mmCIF file of C-alpha atoms in Angstrom:
data_model
loop_
_atom_site.group_PDB
_atom_site.id
_atom_site.type_symbol
_atom_site.label_atom_id
_atom_site.label_comp_id
_atom_site.label_asym_id
_atom_site.label_seq_id
_atom_site.Cartn_x
_atom_site.Cartn_y
_atom_site.Cartn_z
ATOM 1 C CA UNK A 1 101.039 42.503 -83.852
ATOM 2 C CA UNK A 2 104.271 41.108 -85.271
ATOM 3 C CA UNK A 3 104.747 38.961 -82.158
ATOM 4 C CA UNK A 4 101.158 37.707 -82.510
ATOM 5 C CA UNK A 5 101.778 36.807 -86.169
ATOM 6 C CA UNK A 6 105.052 35.100 -85.278
ATOM 7 C CA UNK A 7 103.336 33.224 -82.430
ATOM 8 C CA UNK A 8 100.618 32.019 -84.818
ATOM 9 C CA UNK A 9 103.197 30.833 -87.347
ATOM 10 C CA UNK A 10 105.167 29.029 -84.621
ATOM 11 C CA UNK A 11 101.962 27.385 -83.326
ATOM 12 C CA UNK A 12 101.126 26.072 -86.804
ATOM 13 C CA UNK A 13 104.718 24.862 -87.203
ATOM 14 C CA UNK A 14 104.592 23.202 -83.763
ATOM 15 C CA UNK A 15 101.294 21.437 -84.560
ATOM 16 C CA UNK A 16 102.619 20.087 -87.853
ATOM 17 C CA UNK A 17 105.876 18.955 -86.266
ATOM 18 C CA UNK A 18 103.978 17.130 -83.495
ATOM 19 C CA UNK A 19 102.005 15.193 -86.118
ATOM 20 C CA UNK A 20 105.207 14.437 -87.983
ATOM 21 C CA UNK A 21 106.973 13.269 -84.794
ATOM 22 C CA UNK A 22 104.065 10.981 -83.895
ATOM 23 C CA UNK A 23 104.052 9.445 -87.371
ATOM 24 C CA UNK A 24 107.814 9.037 -87.319
ATOM 25 C CA UNK A 25 107.749 7.411 -83.881
ATOM 26 C CA UNK A 26 104.942 5.042 -84.914
ATOM 27 C CA UNK A 27 106.872 4.010 -88.014
ATOM 28 C CA UNK A 28 110.038 3.448 -86.016
ATOM 29 C CA UNK A 29 108.195 1.320 -83.457
ATOM 30 C CA UNK A 30 106.533 -0.648 -86.238
ATOM 31 C CA UNK A 31 109.870 -1.246 -88.002
ATOM 32 C CA UNK A 32 111.519 -2.352 -84.766
ATOM 33 C CA UNK A 33 108.699 -4.779 -84.004
ATOM 34 C CA UNK A 34 108.899 -6.204 -87.503
ATOM 35 C CA UNK A 35 112.654 -6.739 -87.226
ATOM 36 C CA UNK A 36 112.182 -8.610 -83.931
ATOM 37 C CA UNK A 37 109.293 -10.600 -85.387
ATOM 38 C CA UNK A 38 111.369 -11.534 -88.448
ATOM 39 C CA UNK A 39 114.241 -12.616 -86.224
ATOM 40 C CA UNK A 40 111.891 -14.797 -84.148
ATOM 41 C CA UNK A 41 110.383 -16.376 -87.270
ATOM 42 C CA UNK A 42 113.840 -16.966 -88.790
ATOM 43 C CA UNK A 43 115.036 -18.670 -85.610
ATOM 44 C CA UNK A 44 111.877 -20.802 -85.517
ATOM 45 C CA UNK A 45 112.323 -21.892 -89.153
ATOM 46 C CA UNK A 46 115.913 -22.874 -88.457
ATOM 47 C CA UNK A 47 114.837 -24.709 -85.270
ATOM 48 C CA UNK A 48 117.037 -22.393 -83.203
ATOM 49 C CA UNK A 49 116.143 -20.752 -79.945
ATOM 50 C CA UNK A 50 115.463 -17.035 -80.111
ATOM 51 C CA UNK A 51 117.989 -15.036 -78.104
ATOM 52 C CA UNK A 52 116.904 -11.486 -77.283
ATOM 53 C CA UNK A 53 119.194 -8.852 -78.720
ATOM 54 C CA UNK A 54 119.783 -5.119 -78.389
ATOM 55 C CA UNK A 55 118.122 -2.948 -80.987
ATOM 56 C CA UNK A 56 120.170 -0.446 -82.939
ATOM 57 C CA UNK A 57 118.185 2.439 -81.440
ATOM 58 C CA UNK A 58 118.966 2.536 -77.715
ATOM 59 C CA UNK A 59 115.786 4.511 -76.959
ATOM 60 C CA UNK A 60 113.624 1.587 -78.008
ATOM 61 C CA UNK A 61 113.103 -1.255 -75.539
ATOM 62 C CA UNK A 62 110.983 -4.364 -75.946
ATOM 63 C CA UNK A 63 109.376 -7.262 -74.159
ATOM 64 C CA UNK A 64 108.299 -10.689 -75.371
ATOM 65 C CA UNK A 65 105.236 -12.479 -74.014
ATOM 66 C CA UNK A 66 103.842 -15.974 -74.525
ATOM 67 C CA UNK A 67 100.263 -16.831 -75.509
ATOM 68 C CA UNK A 68 99.217 -16.761 -71.822
ATOM 69 C CA UNK A 69 100.585 -13.203 -71.599
ATOM 70 C CA UNK A 70 103.477 -14.173 -69.335
ATOM 71 C CA UNK A 71 106.777 -12.359 -69.733
ATOM 72 C CA UNK A 72 109.495 -14.324 -71.508
ATOM 73 C CA UNK A 73 111.925 -11.413 -71.829
ATOM 74 C CA UNK A 74 111.692 -7.715 -70.989
ATOM 75 C CA UNK A 75 113.987 -4.738 -71.313
ATOM 76 C CA UNK A 76 111.150 -2.251 -70.689
ATOM 77 C CA UNK A 77 111.929 0.658 -68.386
ATOM 78 C CA UNK A 78 109.176 -0.134 -65.908
ATOM 79 C CA UNK A 79 106.506 -2.752 -65.422
ATOM 80 C CA UNK A 80 103.146 -1.691 -66.837
ATOM 81 C CA UNK A 81 99.733 -3.191 -67.428
ATOM 82 C CA UNK A 82 99.520 -3.948 -71.115
ATOM 83 C CA UNK A 83 96.263 -4.159 -73.004
ATOM 84 C CA UNK A 84 97.106 -6.810 -75.587
ATOM 85 C CA UNK A 85 93.897 -6.097 -77.524
ATOM 86 C CA UNK A 86 95.254 -2.736 -78.662
ATOM 87 C CA UNK A 87 97.878 -2.369 -81.353
ATOM 88 C CA UNK A 88 99.391 0.739 -79.761
ATOM 89 C CA UNK A 89 98.907 2.943 -76.719
ATOM 90 C CA UNK A 90 100.681 5.631 -74.712
ATOM 91 C CA UNK A 91 101.079 6.644 -71.121
ATOM 92 C CA UNK A 92 102.556 9.803 -69.622
ATOM 93 C CA UNK A 93 106.072 9.231 -70.956
ATOM 94 C CA UNK A 94 106.208 6.169 -73.229
ATOM 95 C CA UNK A 95 104.656 4.962 -76.458
ATOM 96 C CA UNK A 96 103.950 1.266 -76.869
ATOM 97 C CA UNK A 97 103.396 -0.816 -79.973
ATOM 98 C CA UNK A 98 102.210 -4.427 -79.857
ATOM 99 C CA UNK A 99 102.816 -7.007 -82.562
ATOM 100 C CA UNK A 100 101.200 -10.421 -82.489
ATOM 101 C CA UNK A 101 102.670 -13.620 -83.908
ATOM 102 C CA UNK A 102 99.751 -15.788 -84.953
ATOM 103 C CA UNK A 103 101.473 -19.132 -85.083
ATOM 104 C CA UNK A 104 100.447 -21.676 -82.438
ATOM 105 C CA UNK A 105 103.692 -23.609 -82.756
ATOM 106 C CA UNK A 106 105.797 -20.633 -81.689
ATOM 107 C CA UNK A 107 105.936 -20.020 -77.946
ATOM 108 C CA UNK A 108 106.263 -16.270 -78.401
ATOM 109 C CA UNK A 109 102.924 -14.576 -79.108
ATOM 110 C CA UNK A 110 103.309 -10.864 -78.334
ATOM 111 C CA UNK A 111 106.097 -8.368 -78.910
ATOM 112 C CA UNK A 112 105.705 -5.091 -77.008
ATOM 113 C CA UNK A 113 107.891 -2.204 -78.121
ATOM 114 C CA UNK A 114 108.477 0.810 -75.852
ATOM 115 C CA UNK A 115 109.938 4.187 -76.726
ATOM 116 C CA UNK A 116 110.107 7.570 -75.036
ATOM 117 C CA UNK A 117 111.748 9.135 -78.066
ATOM 118 C CA UNK A 118 108.576 10.949 -79.169
ATOM 119 C CA UNK A 119 108.213 12.651 -75.793
ATOM 120 C CA UNK A 120 111.897 13.622 -75.750
ATOM 121 C CA UNK A 121 111.574 15.063 -79.246
ATOM 122 C CA UNK A 122 108.392 16.940 -78.304
ATOM 123 C CA UNK A 123 110.153 18.472 -75.294
ATOM 124 C CA UNK A 124 113.081 19.514 -77.497
ATOM 125 C CA UNK A 125 110.625 20.990 -80.007
ATOM 126 C CA UNK A 126 108.868 22.968 -77.246
ATOM 127 C CA UNK A 127 112.206 24.351 -76.109
ATOM 128 C CA UNK A 128 113.201 25.307 -79.667
ATOM 129 C CA UNK A 129 109.850 27.018 -80.348
ATOM 130 C CA UNK A 130 110.066 28.930 -77.048
ATOM 131 C CA UNK A 131 113.649 30.050 -77.740
ATOM 132 C CA UNK A 132 112.745 31.145 -81.269
ATOM 133 C CA UNK A 133 109.760 33.093 -79.965
ATOM 134 C CA UNK A 134 111.806 34.848 -77.252
ATOM 135 C CA UNK A 135 114.737 35.628 -79.558
ATOM 136 C CA UNK A 136 112.355 36.880 -82.241
ATOM 137 C CA UNK A 137 110.571 39.111 -79.717
ATOM 138 C CA UNK A 138 113.915 40.551 -78.579
ATOM 139 C CA UNK A 139 115.029 41.028 -82.198
ATOM 140 C CA UNK A 140 111.736 42.703 -83.129
ATOM 141 C CA UNK A 141 112.046 44.916 -80.033
ATOM 142 C CA UNK A 142 115.536 46.059 -81.059
ATOM 143 C CA UNK A 143 114.422 46.657 -84.639
ATOM 144 C CA UNK A 144 111.424 48.655 -83.359
ATOM 145 C CA UNK A 145 113.657 50.684 -81.055
ATOM 146 C CA UNK A 146 116.159 51.543 -83.796
ATOM 147 C CA UNK A 147 113.436 52.296 -86.336
ATOM 148 C CA UNK A 148 111.764 54.628 -83.838
ATOM 149 C CA UNK A 149 115.103 56.408 -83.302
ATOM 150 C CA UNK A 150 115.543 56.827 -87.046
ATOM 151 C CA UNK A 151 111.948 57.915 -87.653
ATOM 152 C CA UNK A 152 111.804 60.280 -84.645
ATOM 153 C CA UNK A 153 115.137 61.978 -85.437
ATOM 154 C CA UNK A 154 113.588 64.543 -87.854
ATOM 155 C CA UNK A 155 110.747 65.239 -85.395
ATOM 156 C CA UNK A 156 113.258 65.687 -82.554
ATOM 157 C CA UNK A 157 115.239 68.103 -84.741
ATOM 158 C CA UNK A 158 112.090 70.112 -85.520
ATOM 159 C CA UNK A 159 111.126 70.294 -81.846
ATOM 160 C CA UNK A 160 114.633 71.508 -80.938
ATOM 161 C CA UNK A 161 114.503 74.072 -83.748
ATOM 162 C CA UNK A 162 111.069 75.204 -82.516
ATOM 163 C CA UNK A 163 112.407 75.574 -78.957
ATOM 164 C CA UNK A 164 115.376 77.587 -80.227
ATOM 165 C CA UNK A 165 113.040 79.795 -82.268
ATOM 166 C CA UNK A 166 110.765 80.389 -79.261
ATOM 167 C CA UNK A 167 113.762 81.260 -77.042
ATOM 168 C CA UNK A 168 115.204 83.572 -79.661
ATOM 169 C CA UNK A 169 111.797 85.173 -80.273
ATOM 170 C CA UNK A 170 111.229 85.645 -76.564
ATOM 171 C CA UNK A 171 114.653 87.245 -76.221
ATOM 172 C CA UNK A 172 114.066 89.488 -79.222
ATOM 173 C CA UNK A 173 110.673 90.550 -77.899
ATOM 174 C CA UNK A 174 111.891 91.019 -74.303
ATOM 175 C CA UNK A 175 114.590 93.506 -75.298
ATOM 176 C CA UNK A 176 112.258 96.129 -76.902
ATOM 177 C CA UNK A 177 109.633 95.597 -74.247
ATOM 178 C CA UNK A 178 112.217 96.139 -71.506
ATOM 179 C CA UNK A 179 113.376 99.353 -73.223
ATOM 180 C CA UNK A 180 109.764 100.556 -73.564
ATOM 181 C CA UNK A 181 109.007 99.732 -69.924
ATOM 182 C CA UNK A 182 112.111 101.529 -68.684
ATOM 183 C CA UNK A 183 111.277 104.534 -70.882
ATOM 184 C CA UNK A 184 107.709 104.596 -69.556
ATOM 185 C CA UNK A 185 108.925 104.305 -65.971
ATOM 186 C CA UNK A 186 111.332 107.257 -66.557
ATOM 187 C CA UNK A 187 108.598 109.339 -68.033
ATOM 188 C CA UNK A 188 106.440 108.914 -64.950
#
């Protein structure tokens, strides 16, 4: 029952952490897209050409598309079909966030941000929850074993005392009975 309670608590913790990780990842993707968008707009205002740059977070990659949805630059891990009508979507390993620049004078129209950080963090969280559950089960097992030894010690002592009493009683009763039987057999 303790393992069941611990499992329930870990499940609730896991569910809350998953929500938190998804929110955190969405915010990080949004912030990254806004920094790229700001850089593009700053370069446009200064009449400079935008030069793609590395983001501070190495787990986040991005691609830039024009208004005809042709790739201008991409550092994405693999080529995917992007639904530009959605603001964000996910596949089996990556999360994507799409930002649109609504200025017809700027060649760049879409910024697609990719990150697998959420999935990596979820896998780490699964591992941590599993390890905690196993270690807790082992710890609870040891505690149960030692508590049973402590609690059963007086019962074990009583059983041993009862066995000793029965042996002593049997010996004490066997001696007079043996004498009586030998006396009866002599009298015959």
